[in-house]
Amino acid sequence: MKKEDLPQDKGALENFTREVCYVKGKDGKYIAGLSTGWETKTVALDKQWEEINRRVEKAKKNCLAGKTSSIRYYFELQLMDMSVLAGYTGFFQWQIKRHMSPSVFKKLSKKKLQKYADAFNISVNELINFNPS
Amino acid sequence: MSDFLHIQTAHCENGVTVGLLNKQGLQFMNEPLAFGLGSGLFYIHIPFLKINGGPAISFRSMPGSIFKRTCKTLNVNVQRKKFRSELAAEKFLDDRLDAGDIVGCQVGVYNLPYFPVAYRFHFNAHNVIVYGREGDNYLISDPVMETTTILTREELSKVRFAQGALAPKGHIYYPKTTPIVTDEMIRKGIIKGIKHSVRSMLYIPSRITGVRGIKHTAKKISKWRKQLGERKAGLFLGQIVRMQEEIGTGGGGFRFMYAAFLEQASERLANDSLMGISDQFTKIGDLWRDSALQMSGIYKGRITAQSDFNKSAEILFEIAELEKKAFKDLSQLNL
């Protein structure tokens, strides 16, 4: 890629930083060029976020319908996977899966709820009284 | 601390390597050289594993390996430490900084306040340099950013103890000694680095790594539309493009960076054939960019027929053949 071909499109890095890309300068030697973004990959990132939002919406619906516990919603909202939530709470992954069922969630002790609240950086109250914005 | 110079690089680990070694007096170090000495170029398509619900593909070697190999090849003695307790990790860091050292820290990006929200995933193999502190404010040089920044004690501890895959556990590392590096050592390191890359791209007996890994992905792509449906298949392709082109790769899945390394290698070894192979990698990088464009047509929903998926697969097959040739050429050089 030549320096003049380096895309300077808008992207999520705007106002944060430009990124280094290796490009050929005028004399045919490699230099580090700075790019604001490339539309091709910006769309890929946007699509990924559409997918995340879709998953969050689904979790919200299921939670409001009583099909899953609010743990599921915050889990999706904060882009977690099982190993992340297990790491922050100290629970095993199979325990977390159980706690995502509303009937089990209802019976969780204050102490366990606190662990989830800490992991999600919210209050226990927000966790129990599910009221998403 | 006062004589620390922030250097922006494409990739965080290269950047930390360059920053730490520069501080040790190895002024010749730059990103492509660190990347080549550390044999950073790779390809792997990990089966079964999903990242953010998409395919797990990487265009570079294991996190940590570039720094490790580059230091080893230059005889730089590295001290590293991981911690159970956050307090112990904080104390160790403070002691090092107060002694005037600068250190590399592995961090998770999800809670990194100076990152754009759209980039804050639970990715735990990011690296930054901590080059000093003013009380509870830590001076951070994040190599992918244009400028330095500051994290508070709480913010830094939080990202140093991020959880999930590749959890950093407070991982801290820094060169212990200032070595004397001769030009001869650099030349030998370059040759060693090239040979290692040849081996990992051509001769690992596995279908999912190196050149064969690229073909493996190509074969998968032609099946995705039928297996997953257009929407999900598009997301999968988007994931490949992000791994290949996102901030950190230098463009073209690190291939341009490798071409830049070979250009330097050609000068240092006074070998014109290396320049020719550098040009091959430039073409390969360009082709990766073309492949990204083709894939984007699919996830934008502009072209979604099976033939379009096949076209994507064909480009990857072509790339695989070109990389095979380039690495074969490298292996046949009499270095």
Tab-separated table of C-alpha atoms in Angstrom:
chain	number	residue	atom	x	y	z
A	1	MET	CA	0.000	0.000	0.000
A	2	LYS	CA	1.255	3.458	-0.916
A	3	LYS	CA	1.065	6.384	1.467
A	4	GLU	CA	-1.422	8.247	-0.730
A	5	ASP	CA	-3.688	5.164	-0.765
A	6	LEU	CA	-3.938	4.995	3.030
A	7	PRO	CA	-7.631	5.533	3.811
A	8	GLN	CA	-8.580	8.474	6.006
A	9	ASP	CA	-12.206	7.577	6.699
A	10	LYS	CA	-14.294	8.325	9.741
A	11	GLY	CA	-14.374	5.677	12.422
A	12	ALA	CA	-14.752	4.925	16.114
A	13	LEU	CA	-11.207	6.119	16.822
A	14	GLU	CA	-12.163	9.691	15.918
A	15	ASN	CA	-11.232	12.155	18.685
A	16	PHE	CA	-9.200	9.426	20.401
A	17	THR	CA	-6.260	8.618	18.202
A	18	ARG	CA	-5.121	7.825	14.708
A	19	GLU	CA	-3.614	4.435	14.031
A	20	VAL	CA	-0.252	3.484	12.590
A	21	CYS	CA	-0.233	1.603	9.276
A	22	TYR	CA	2.829	0.612	7.308
A	23	VAL	CA	2.881	2.187	3.862
A	24	LYS	CA	5.328	2.858	1.076
A	25	GLY	CA	6.608	6.415	0.957
A	26	LYS	CA	7.534	8.359	-2.191
A	27	ASP	CA	11.010	6.818	-2.398
A	28	GLY	CA	9.558	3.303	-2.218
A	29	LYS	CA	10.660	2.768	1.375
A	30	TYR	CA	8.373	1.757	4.190
A	31	ILE	CA	7.220	4.397	6.632
A	32	ALA	CA	4.683	4.460	9.439
A	33	GLY	CA	1.636	6.348	8.188
A	34	LEU	CA	-1.262	7.554	10.314
A	35	SER	CA	-4.834	6.730	9.407
A	36	THR	CA	-8.089	7.996	10.895
A	37	GLY	CA	-9.839	4.797	9.830
A	38	TRP	CA	-11.007	2.645	6.962
A	39	GLU	CA	-14.688	2.393	6.148
A	40	THR	CA	-14.361	-1.310	5.300
A	41	LYS	CA	-13.421	-2.222	8.855
A	42	THR	CA	-15.589	0.447	10.470
A	43	VAL	CA	-18.651	-1.281	9.011
A	44	ALA	CA	-17.387	-4.615	10.373
A	45	LEU	CA	-17.193	-3.090	13.854
A	46	ASP	CA	-20.626	-1.482	13.474
A	47	LYS	CA	-22.114	-4.823	12.464
A	48	GLN	CA	-20.559	-6.439	15.519
A	49	TRP	CA	-22.223	-3.805	17.717
A	50	GLU	CA	-25.571	-4.327	15.980
A	51	GLU	CA	-25.234	-7.977	16.901
A	52	ILE	CA	-24.377	-7.136	20.512
A	53	ASN	CA	-27.371	-4.810	20.789
A	54	ARG	CA	-29.575	-7.493	19.312
A	55	ARG	CA	-28.417	-9.926	21.993
A	56	VAL	CA	-28.951	-7.350	24.750
A	57	GLU	CA	-32.484	-6.617	23.530
A	58	LYS	CA	-33.272	-10.303	23.480
A	59	ALA	CA	-31.977	-10.769	27.008
A	60	LYS	CA	-34.010	-7.769	28.149
A	61	LYS	CA	-37.196	-9.188	26.655
A	62	ASN	CA	-36.597	-12.612	28.143
A	63	CYS	CA	-35.864	-11.107	31.501
A	64	LEU	CA	-38.999	-8.958	31.522
A	65	ALA	CA	-40.998	-12.008	30.497
A	66	GLY	CA	-39.559	-13.938	33.445
A	67	LYS	CA	-37.700	-16.412	31.238
A	68	THR	CA	-34.257	-15.547	32.494
A	69	SER	CA	-32.733	-13.667	35.401
A	70	SER	CA	-31.252	-10.189	35.236
A	71	ILE	CA	-27.789	-11.748	35.433
A	72	ARG	CA	-28.238	-12.722	31.803
A	73	TYR	CA	-29.125	-9.182	30.815
A	74	TYR	CA	-26.131	-7.538	32.492
A	75	PHE	CA	-23.926	-10.350	31.225
A	76	GLU	CA	-24.881	-9.485	27.638
A	77	LEU	CA	-24.915	-5.731	28.262
A	78	GLN	CA	-21.336	-5.833	29.475
A	79	LEU	CA	-20.167	-8.080	26.606
A	80	MET	CA	-19.092	-10.823	28.970
A	81	ASP	CA	-18.476	-14.466	28.352
A	82	MET	CA	-18.636	-17.162	31.002
A	83	SER	CA	-14.940	-17.056	31.817
A	84	VAL	CA	-15.106	-13.298	32.426
A	85	LEU	CA	-18.075	-13.482	34.783
A	86	ALA	CA	-16.667	-16.550	36.515
A	87	GLY	CA	-13.423	-14.633	37.025
A	88	TYR	CA	-15.090	-11.598	38.557
A	89	THR	CA	-17.538	-13.489	40.783
A	90	GLY	CA	-15.483	-16.532	41.735
A	91	PHE	CA	-18.389	-18.846	40.802
A	92	PHE	CA	-18.020	-21.831	38.526
A	93	GLN	CA	-19.480	-21.481	35.057
A	94	TRP	CA	-22.108	-24.147	35.734
A	95	GLN	CA	-23.202	-22.222	38.818
A	96	ILE	CA	-23.612	-19.052	36.798
A	97	LYS	CA	-25.713	-20.895	34.246
A	98	ARG	CA	-27.960	-22.056	37.081
A	99	HIS	CA	-28.173	-18.571	38.555
A	100	MET	CA	-29.444	-17.321	35.226
A	101	SER	CA	-32.639	-19.273	35.742
A	102	PRO	CA	-35.256	-17.043	37.458
A	103	SER	CA	-36.338	-19.674	39.982
A	104	VAL	CA	-32.782	-20.186	41.224
A	105	PHE	CA	-32.025	-16.465	41.054
A	106	LYS	CA	-34.933	-15.704	43.418
A	107	LYS	CA	-33.372	-17.842	46.122
A	108	LEU	CA	-29.843	-16.457	45.898
A	109	SER	CA	-28.353	-15.200	49.144
A	110	LYS	CA	-27.516	-11.540	49.653
A	111	LYS	CA	-23.850	-12.452	49.596
A	112	LYS	CA	-24.036	-14.096	46.194
A	113	LEU	CA	-26.110	-11.278	44.776
A	114	GLN	CA	-23.503	-8.842	46.038
A	115	LYS	CA	-20.830	-10.694	44.085
A	116	TYR	CA	-22.797	-10.313	40.880
A	117	ALA	CA	-23.556	-6.669	41.625
A	118	ASP	CA	-19.836	-6.021	42.142
A	119	ALA	CA	-18.940	-7.846	38.939
A	120	PHE	CA	-21.424	-5.724	36.972
A	121	ASN	CA	-20.528	-2.574	38.858
A	122	ILE	CA	-24.165	-1.972	39.868
A	123	SER	CA	-26.105	-2.156	43.168
A	124	VAL	CA	-27.859	-5.267	44.424
A	125	ASN	CA	-31.065	-3.283	44.182
A	126	GLU	CA	-30.581	-2.737	40.459
A	127	LEU	CA	-29.922	-6.426	40.063
A	128	ILE	CA	-33.081	-7.539	41.883
A	129	ASN	CA	-35.490	-4.879	40.676
A	130	PHE	CA	-34.897	-5.256	36.977
A	131	ASN	CA	-35.733	-1.972	35.327
A	132	PRO	CA	-33.507	-1.450	32.289
A	133	SER	CA	-33.350	1.903	30.596
B	1	MET	CA	11.189	9.065	33.835
B	2	SER	CA	12.119	12.416	32.389
B	3	ASP	CA	14.015	10.902	29.478
B	4	PHE	CA	11.253	8.544	28.445
B	5	LEU	CA	10.098	9.039	24.887
B	6	HIS	CA	6.608	7.919	23.876
B	7	ILE	CA	6.699	6.064	20.568
B	8	GLN	CA	3.477	5.299	18.752
B	9	THR	CA	3.361	1.948	17.007
B	10	ALA	CA	0.708	-0.087	15.251
B	11	HIS	CA	0.760	-2.927	17.751
B	12	CYS	CA	0.866	-2.720	21.535
B	13	GLU	CA	3.334	-5.512	22.198
B	14	ASN	CA	5.793	-4.309	19.555
B	15	GLY	CA	5.420	-0.836	20.984
B	16	VAL	CA	6.178	-1.906	24.530
B	17	THR	CA	9.174	-3.880	23.268
B	18	VAL	CA	10.483	-0.850	21.379
B	19	GLY	CA	9.830	1.543	24.267
B	20	LEU	CA	11.437	-0.618	26.933
B	21	LEU	CA	14.480	-1.497	24.835
B	22	ASN	CA	14.978	2.108	23.710
B	23	LYS	CA	15.035	3.122	27.329
B	24	GLN	CA	17.747	0.504	27.862
B	25	GLY	CA	19.845	2.276	25.281
B	26	LEU	CA	19.001	0.088	22.293
B	27	GLN	CA	18.126	3.053	20.091
B	28	PHE	CA	18.130	1.052	16.863
B	29	MET	CA	14.967	-0.791	17.872
B	30	ASN	CA	11.836	-0.016	15.895
B	31	GLU	CA	8.511	-1.722	15.391
B	32	PRO	CA	9.108	-3.764	12.210
B	33	LEU	CA	12.459	-4.926	13.556
B	34	ALA	CA	10.969	-6.000	16.893
B	35	PHE	CA	8.174	-7.744	15.005
B	36	GLY	CA	10.616	-9.624	12.771
B	37	LEU	CA	13.121	-10.511	15.489
B	38	GLY	CA	10.229	-11.785	17.582
B	39	SER	CA	8.758	-13.752	14.638
B	40	GLY	CA	5.396	-12.061	15.074
B	41	LEU	CA	3.947	-13.073	11.724
B	42	PHE	CA	1.611	-16.026	11.886
B	43	TYR	CA	-1.803	-17.336	10.967
B	44	ILE	CA	-4.053	-19.557	12.995
B	45	HIS	CA	-7.707	-20.471	12.787
B	46	ILE	CA	-8.554	-22.070	16.123
B	47	PRO	CA	-11.336	-24.616	15.761
B	48	PHE	CA	-14.332	-24.824	18.141
B	49	LEU	CA	-13.338	-21.663	19.960
B	50	LYS	CA	-15.544	-18.633	19.342
B	51	ILE	CA	-14.599	-15.043	20.080
B	52	ASN	CA	-17.572	-12.694	20.456
B	53	GLY	CA	-19.579	-15.403	18.734
B	54	GLY	CA	-17.332	-15.419	15.651
B	55	PRO	CA	-14.376	-17.420	14.374
B	56	ALA	CA	-11.143	-17.286	16.378
B	57	ILE	CA	-8.521	-16.194	13.886
B	58	SER	CA	-5.187	-14.557	14.523
B	59	PHE	CA	-2.642	-13.072	12.142
B	60	ARG	CA	0.134	-12.980	14.711
B	61	SER	CA	1.865	-15.264	17.154
B	62	MET	CA	0.851	-15.821	20.793
B	63	PRO	CA	0.535	-12.725	22.997
B	64	GLY	CA	3.814	-12.162	24.804
B	65	SER	CA	5.897	-14.157	22.337
B	66	ILE	CA	7.231	-11.177	20.360
B	67	PHE	CA	8.656	-9.468	23.438
B	68	LYS	CA	9.989	-12.752	24.738
B	69	ARG	CA	11.747	-13.802	21.543
B	70	THR	CA	13.110	-10.355	20.707
B	71	CYS	CA	14.646	-10.023	24.173
B	72	LYS	CA	16.014	-13.535	24.086
B	73	THR	CA	17.659	-13.055	20.744
B	74	LEU	CA	19.381	-9.867	21.971
B	75	ASN	CA	20.393	-11.400	25.284
B	76	VAL	CA	18.221	-9.006	27.237
B	77	ASN	CA	17.476	-10.390	30.656
B	78	VAL	CA	13.794	-9.952	31.449
B	79	GLN	CA	12.198	-9.859	34.865
B	80	ARG	CA	8.524	-10.761	34.963
B	81	LYS	CA	6.049	-11.202	37.746
B	82	LYS	CA	2.407	-12.079	38.232
B	83	PHE	CA	0.433	-11.564	41.414
B	84	ARG	CA	-2.457	-12.964	43.372
B	85	SER	CA	-3.047	-9.854	45.392
B	86	GLU	CA	-3.732	-6.436	43.935
B	87	LEU	CA	-1.984	-4.777	46.855
B	88	ALA	CA	1.219	-6.713	46.261
B	89	ALA	CA	1.035	-5.867	42.560
B	90	GLU	CA	0.591	-2.173	43.316
B	91	LYS	CA	3.466	-2.165	45.779
B	92	PHE	CA	5.793	-3.918	43.358
B	93	LEU	CA	4.927	-1.421	40.625
B	94	ASP	CA	5.429	1.552	42.946
B	95	ASP	CA	8.807	0.241	44.060
B	96	ARG	CA	9.992	-0.200	40.495
B	97	LEU	CA	8.802	3.227	39.411
B	98	ASP	CA	10.264	4.920	42.472
B	99	ALA	CA	13.566	3.234	41.652
B	100	GLY	CA	13.431	4.943	38.252
B	101	ASP	CA	12.531	1.913	36.147
B	102	ILE	CA	9.912	1.883	33.450
B	103	VAL	CA	7.857	-1.270	33.104
B	104	GLY	CA	5.482	-3.075	30.786
B	105	CYS	CA	2.079	-4.075	32.131
B	106	GLN	CA	-0.439	-6.451	30.639
B	107	VAL	CA	-3.951	-5.045	30.904
B	108	GLY	CA	-7.535	-5.714	29.857
B	109	VAL	CA	-9.108	-3.103	27.612
B	110	TYR	CA	-12.721	-3.328	28.800
B	111	ASN	CA	-12.178	-0.853	31.618
B	112	LEU	CA	-9.552	1.281	29.931
B	113	PRO	CA	-11.043	4.784	30.228
B	114	TYR	CA	-9.028	6.380	27.422
B	115	PHE	CA	-10.170	3.811	24.834
B	116	PRO	CA	-13.208	4.531	22.652
B	117	VAL	CA	-16.219	2.620	24.001
B	118	ALA	CA	-16.705	0.832	20.682
B	119	TYR	CA	-13.319	-0.844	21.175
B	120	ARG	CA	-13.773	-1.864	24.776
B	121	PHE	CA	-14.185	-5.633	24.649
B	122	HIS	CA	-12.989	-8.083	27.278
B	123	PHE	CA	-9.651	-8.453	25.567
B	124	ASN	CA	-6.931	-9.053	28.120
B	125	ALA	CA	-3.697	-9.176	26.156
B	126	HIS	CA	-3.173	-5.452	25.730
B	127	ASN	CA	0.147	-3.967	26.832
B	128	VAL	CA	1.130	-0.539	28.079
B	129	ILE	CA	4.258	1.057	29.484
B	130	VAL	CA	4.073	2.692	32.899
B	131	TYR	CA	6.856	5.248	32.911
B	132	GLY	CA	6.352	7.034	36.186
B	133	ARG	CA	3.878	8.192	38.778
B	134	GLU	CA	2.814	11.354	40.481
B	135	GLY	CA	1.314	10.163	43.750
B	136	ASP	CA	-1.638	7.993	42.777
B	137	ASN	CA	-1.591	9.070	39.148
B	138	TYR	CA	0.320	6.739	36.870
B	139	LEU	CA	1.933	7.956	33.680
B	140	ILE	CA	0.932	5.624	30.886
B	141	SER	CA	2.431	5.275	27.455
B	142	ASP	CA	0.000	3.175	25.433
B	143	PRO	CA	1.849	2.457	22.198
B	144	VAL	CA	-1.234	2.408	19.998
B	145	MET	CA	-2.234	5.922	21.103
B	146	GLU	CA	-0.789	9.105	19.666
B	147	THR	CA	-0.164	10.640	23.083
B	148	THR	CA	0.594	9.544	26.628
B	149	THR	CA	-2.110	9.444	29.226
B	150	ILE	CA	-2.750	9.026	32.947
B	151	LEU	CA	-4.530	6.341	34.955
B	152	THR	CA	-5.416	6.565	38.626
B	153	ARG	CA	-4.328	3.843	41.035
B	154	GLU	CA	-7.833	2.306	41.006
B	155	GLU	CA	-8.145	2.442	37.231
B	156	LEU	CA	-4.772	0.820	36.702
B	157	SER	CA	-5.393	-1.928	39.248
B	158	LYS	CA	-8.749	-2.660	37.697
B	159	VAL	CA	-7.298	-3.252	34.229
B	160	ARG	CA	-4.276	-5.121	35.574
B	161	PHE	CA	-6.642	-7.529	37.278
B	162	ALA	CA	-9.184	-7.871	34.501
B	163	GLN	CA	-10.798	-11.316	34.362
B	164	GLY	CA	-11.520	-13.835	31.629
B	165	ALA	CA	-9.368	-15.504	28.997
B	166	LEU	CA	-5.681	-14.503	29.235
B	167	ALA	CA	-6.353	-12.695	32.534
B	168	PRO	CA	-3.265	-10.541	33.193
B	169	LYS	CA	-3.057	-11.237	36.949
B	170	GLY	CA	-1.074	-8.054	37.378
B	171	HIS	CA	1.574	-9.245	34.909
B	172	ILE	CA	4.497	-6.827	34.953
B	173	TYR	CA	7.762	-7.132	33.001
B	174	TYR	CA	10.892	-5.144	32.295
B	175	PRO	CA	14.475	-5.638	31.099
B	176	LYS	CA	16.751	-6.175	34.063
B	177	THR	CA	20.108	-5.477	32.479
B	178	THR	CA	21.444	-3.175	29.805
B	179	PRO	CA	23.084	-5.484	27.322
B	180	ILE	CA	25.657	-4.597	24.730
B	181	VAL	CA	24.140	-5.460	21.390
B	182	THR	CA	26.451	-5.694	18.411
B	183	ASP	CA	25.431	-5.418	14.771
B	184	GLU	CA	26.447	-9.026	14.412
B	185	MET	CA	23.919	-10.030	17.066
B	186	ILE	CA	21.186	-8.134	15.269
B	187	ARG	CA	22.074	-9.818	11.987
B	188	LYS	CA	21.999	-13.228	13.622
B	189	GLY	CA	18.727	-12.351	15.319
B	190	ILE	CA	17.181	-11.375	12.002
B	191	ILE	CA	18.156	-14.695	10.444
B	192	LYS	CA	16.872	-16.593	13.441
B	193	GLY	CA	13.616	-14.649	13.361
B	194	ILE	CA	13.113	-15.337	9.667
B	195	LYS	CA	13.805	-19.038	10.092
B	196	HIS	CA	11.344	-19.253	12.949
B	197	SER	CA	8.647	-17.593	10.849
B	198	VAL	CA	9.340	-19.908	7.919
B	199	ARG	CA	8.924	-22.843	10.239
B	200	SER	CA	5.699	-21.671	11.801
B	201	MET	CA	4.108	-20.671	8.495
B	202	LEU	CA	5.104	-23.736	6.468
B	203	TYR	CA	6.093	-26.661	8.604
B	204	ILE	CA	3.862	-26.954	11.669
B	205	PRO	CA	2.078	-30.246	11.058
B	206	SER	CA	-1.442	-28.941	11.458
B	207	ARG	CA	-4.280	-27.922	9.172
B	208	ILE	CA	-5.146	-24.807	11.108
B	209	THR	CA	-1.868	-22.919	11.257
B	210	GLY	CA	0.307	-21.065	8.804
B	211	VAL	CA	-0.337	-21.233	5.088
B	212	ARG	CA	-2.545	-24.287	5.502
B	213	GLY	CA	-4.551	-22.403	8.113
B	214	ILE	CA	-5.406	-19.756	5.521
B	215	LYS	CA	-6.667	-22.483	3.180
B	216	HIS	CA	-8.610	-23.977	6.081
B	217	THR	CA	-10.413	-20.661	6.576
B	218	ALA	CA	-11.036	-20.389	2.836
B	219	LYS	CA	-12.720	-23.787	2.789
B	220	LYS	CA	-14.879	-22.811	5.752
B	221	ILE	CA	-15.948	-19.551	4.122
B	222	SER	CA	-17.491	-21.281	1.132
B	223	LYS	CA	-19.652	-23.301	3.538
B	224	TRP	CA	-20.724	-20.499	5.874
B	225	ARG	CA	-23.599	-19.126	3.829
B	226	LYS	CA	-25.366	-22.468	3.826
B	227	GLN	CA	-24.430	-23.369	7.401
B	228	LEU	CA	-25.106	-20.086	9.141
B	229	GLY	CA	-27.349	-18.020	6.913
B	230	GLU	CA	-26.397	-14.728	5.294
B	231	ARG	CA	-26.545	-12.533	8.400
B	232	LYS	CA	-24.376	-14.664	10.623
B	233	ALA	CA	-21.992	-15.600	7.816
B	234	GLY	CA	-21.564	-11.883	7.189
B	235	LEU	CA	-20.736	-11.346	10.862
B	236	PHE	CA	-18.129	-14.080	10.687
B	237	LEU	CA	-16.490	-12.397	7.706
B	238	GLY	CA	-16.621	-9.090	9.566
B	239	GLN	CA	-14.740	-10.709	12.401
B	240	ILE	CA	-11.995	-11.859	10.026
B	241	VAL	CA	-11.680	-8.343	8.626
B	242	ARG	CA	-11.451	-6.883	12.128
B	243	MET	CA	-8.748	-9.307	13.217
B	244	GLN	CA	-6.924	-8.487	10.002
B	245	GLU	CA	-7.281	-4.736	9.760
B	246	GLU	CA	-8.129	-3.323	13.173
B	247	ILE	CA	-5.835	-0.998	15.046
B	248	GLY	CA	-2.709	-2.931	15.934
B	249	THR	CA	-2.136	-4.800	12.714
B	250	GLY	CA	-0.469	-2.064	10.682
B	251	GLY	CA	-2.799	-3.043	7.827
B	252	GLY	CA	-3.062	-6.234	5.750
B	253	GLY	CA	-2.932	-8.559	8.746
B	254	PHE	CA	0.616	-7.526	9.779
B	255	ARG	CA	1.897	-8.348	6.275
B	256	PHE	CA	2.935	-4.752	5.526
B	257	MET	CA	4.796	-4.663	8.818
B	258	TYR	CA	6.621	-7.832	7.871
B	259	ALA	CA	7.490	-6.390	4.480
B	260	ALA	CA	8.946	-3.378	6.298
B	261	PHE	CA	10.984	-5.755	8.448
B	262	LEU	CA	12.367	-7.568	5.405
B	263	GLU	CA	13.288	-4.221	3.866
B	264	GLN	CA	15.381	-3.461	6.958
B	265	ALA	CA	16.757	-6.997	6.959
B	266	SER	CA	17.848	-6.564	3.369
B	267	GLU	CA	19.841	-3.462	4.319
B	268	ARG	CA	21.384	-4.919	7.447
B	269	LEU	CA	22.380	-8.162	5.750
B	270	ALA	CA	23.246	-6.441	2.467
B	271	ASN	CA	21.082	-8.946	0.661
B	272	ASP	CA	19.037	-7.803	-2.347
B	273	SER	CA	16.978	-10.974	-2.553
B	274	LEU	CA	15.382	-10.044	0.785
B	275	MET	CA	14.166	-6.808	-0.788
B	276	GLY	CA	12.528	-8.839	-3.529
B	277	ILE	CA	10.731	-10.945	-0.943
B	278	SER	CA	9.747	-7.793	0.929
B	279	ASP	CA	7.998	-6.720	-2.288
B	280	GLN	CA	6.220	-10.064	-2.388
B	281	PHE	CA	4.849	-9.389	1.098
B	282	THR	CA	3.722	-5.926	0.076
B	283	LYS	CA	1.698	-7.534	-2.726
B	284	ILE	CA	0.360	-10.117	-0.271
B	285	GLY	CA	-0.692	-7.320	2.104
B	286	ASP	CA	-2.443	-5.545	-0.764
B	287	LEU	CA	-4.268	-8.752	-1.566
B	288	TRP	CA	-5.404	-9.098	2.056
B	289	ARG	CA	-6.822	-5.581	1.733
B	290	ASP	CA	-8.632	-6.623	-1.475
B	291	SER	CA	-9.981	-9.637	0.371
B	292	ALA	CA	-11.311	-7.347	3.133
B	293	LEU	CA	-13.049	-5.221	0.501
B	294	GLN	CA	-14.650	-8.278	-1.052
B	295	MET	CA	-15.801	-9.513	2.380
B	296	SER	CA	-17.188	-6.106	3.258
B	297	GLY	CA	-19.409	-6.275	0.199
B	298	ILE	CA	-20.987	-9.319	1.815
B	299	TYR	CA	-21.479	-7.990	5.331
B	300	LYS	CA	-22.767	-4.714	3.970
B	301	GLY	CA	-25.434	-6.805	2.260
B	302	ARG	CA	-24.483	-5.598	-1.197
B	303	ILE	CA	-23.358	-8.944	-2.590
B	304	THR	CA	-24.558	-12.041	-0.773
B	305	ALA	CA	-24.784	-14.828	-3.339
B	306	GLN	CA	-22.906	-18.099	-2.835
B	307	SER	CA	-20.641	-17.048	-5.700
B	308	ASP	CA	-19.564	-14.020	-3.639
B	309	PHE	CA	-18.557	-16.259	-0.753
B	310	ASN	CA	-16.686	-18.451	-3.224
B	311	LYS	CA	-14.906	-15.378	-4.544
B	312	SER	CA	-13.750	-14.573	-0.987
B	313	ALA	CA	-12.508	-18.115	-0.560
B	314	GLU	CA	-10.661	-17.930	-3.870
B	315	ILE	CA	-8.808	-14.787	-2.818
B	316	LEU	CA	-7.693	-16.530	0.381
B	317	PHE	CA	-6.490	-19.545	-1.606
B	318	GLU	CA	-4.514	-17.183	-3.810
B	319	ILE	CA	-3.028	-15.473	-0.746
B	320	ALA	CA	-2.093	-18.845	0.739
B	321	GLU	CA	-0.221	-19.779	-2.433
B	322	LEU	CA	1.610	-16.457	-2.515
B	323	GLU	CA	2.592	-16.709	1.148
B	324	LYS	CA	3.765	-20.250	0.568
B	325	LYS	CA	5.981	-19.059	-2.252
B	326	ALA	CA	7.303	-16.093	-0.275
B	327	PHE	CA	8.236	-18.259	2.711
B	328	LYS	CA	9.722	-20.941	0.472
B	329	ASP	CA	11.857	-18.227	-1.118
B	330	LEU	CA	12.881	-17.071	2.349
B	331	SER	CA	13.816	-20.580	3.378
B	332	GLN	CA	15.967	-21.020	0.282
B	333	LEU	CA	18.040	-17.917	0.876
B	334	ASN	CA	21.531	-18.663	1.910
B	335	LEU	CA	21.518	-16.541	5.044
